[in-house]
Short mmCIF file of C-alpha atoms in Angstrom, two decimals:
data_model
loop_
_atom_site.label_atom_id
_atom_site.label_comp_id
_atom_site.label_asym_id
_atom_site.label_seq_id
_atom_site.Cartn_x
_atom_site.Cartn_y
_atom_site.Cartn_z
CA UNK G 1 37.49 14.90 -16.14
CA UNK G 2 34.74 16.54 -14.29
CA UNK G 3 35.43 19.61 -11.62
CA UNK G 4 34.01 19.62 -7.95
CA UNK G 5 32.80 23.12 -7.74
CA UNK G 6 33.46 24.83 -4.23
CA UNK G 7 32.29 27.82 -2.69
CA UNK G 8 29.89 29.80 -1.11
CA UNK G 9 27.20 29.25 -3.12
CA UNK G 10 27.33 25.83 -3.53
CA UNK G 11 27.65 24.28 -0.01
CA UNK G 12 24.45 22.76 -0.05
CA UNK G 13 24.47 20.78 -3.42
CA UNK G 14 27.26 18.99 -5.17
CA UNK G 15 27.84 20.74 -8.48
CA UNK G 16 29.55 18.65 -11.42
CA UNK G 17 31.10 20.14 -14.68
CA UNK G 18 33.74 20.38 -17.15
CA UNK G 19 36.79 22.43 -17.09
CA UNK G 20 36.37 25.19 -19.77
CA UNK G 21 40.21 25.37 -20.07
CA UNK G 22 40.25 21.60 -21.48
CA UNK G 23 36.95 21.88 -23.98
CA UNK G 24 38.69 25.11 -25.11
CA UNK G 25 41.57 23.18 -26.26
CA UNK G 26 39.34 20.90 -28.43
CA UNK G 27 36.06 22.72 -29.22
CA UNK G 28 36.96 26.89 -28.62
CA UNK G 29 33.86 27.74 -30.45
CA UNK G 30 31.82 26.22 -27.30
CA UNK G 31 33.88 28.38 -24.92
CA UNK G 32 33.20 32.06 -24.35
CA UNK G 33 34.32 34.80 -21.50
CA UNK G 34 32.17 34.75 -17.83
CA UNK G 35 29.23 37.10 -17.51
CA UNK G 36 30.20 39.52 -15.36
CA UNK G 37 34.01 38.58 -15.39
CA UNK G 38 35.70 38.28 -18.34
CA UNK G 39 38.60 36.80 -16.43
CA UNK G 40 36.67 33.48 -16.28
CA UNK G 41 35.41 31.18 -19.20
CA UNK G 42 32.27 29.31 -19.70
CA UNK G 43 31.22 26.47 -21.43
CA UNK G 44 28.03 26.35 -23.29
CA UNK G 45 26.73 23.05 -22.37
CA UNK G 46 23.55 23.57 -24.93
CA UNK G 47 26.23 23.35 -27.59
CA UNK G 48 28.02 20.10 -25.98
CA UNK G 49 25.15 17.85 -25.87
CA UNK G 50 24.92 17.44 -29.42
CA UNK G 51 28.22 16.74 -30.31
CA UNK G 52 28.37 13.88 -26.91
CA UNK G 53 25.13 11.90 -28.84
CA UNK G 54 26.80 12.41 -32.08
CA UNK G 55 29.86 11.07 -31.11
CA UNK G 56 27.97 8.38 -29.21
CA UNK G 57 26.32 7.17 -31.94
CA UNK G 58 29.39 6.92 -33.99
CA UNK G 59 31.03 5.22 -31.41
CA UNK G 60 27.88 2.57 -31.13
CA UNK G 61 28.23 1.84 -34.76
CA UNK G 62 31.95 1.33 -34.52
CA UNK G 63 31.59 -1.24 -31.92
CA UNK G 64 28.81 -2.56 -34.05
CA UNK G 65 30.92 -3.01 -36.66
CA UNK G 66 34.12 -4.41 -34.79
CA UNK G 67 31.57 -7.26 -33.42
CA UNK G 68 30.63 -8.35 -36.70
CA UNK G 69 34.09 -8.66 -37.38
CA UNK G 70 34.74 -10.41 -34.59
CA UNK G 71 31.72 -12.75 -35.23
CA UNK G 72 32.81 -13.79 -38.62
#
């Protein structure tokens, strides 16, 4: 689910994310502690992308091969 982000520093542009909380729970290895407040977690979106095409791609190929069945 994304996150509307709210505050001071963001009332001029919508901002649009994940919550690090959730990704934690499946991919902790993408997740590390706030700069400047370890309190807080981050998500290291450079890290996401990759796995998001990959698992794109394997999804394409799975519908691929469902329609195939499907056409036979």
């Amino acid at each position: 689910t994304g996150i509307e982000v709210v505050g001071e520093d963001y009332r001029d542009e919508e901002q649009i994310g994940v919550s690090a909380q959730e990704v934690e729970a499946v991919l902790p290895e993408i997740v590390k502690p706030a700069p400047g407040n370890p309190d807080y977690k981050t998500v290291q979106y450079e890290r996401l992308v990759p796995l998001l095409i990959e698992a794109i791609k394997e999804l394409n190929a799975e519908i691929k091969e469902l329609k195939s069945i499907n056409n036979t």
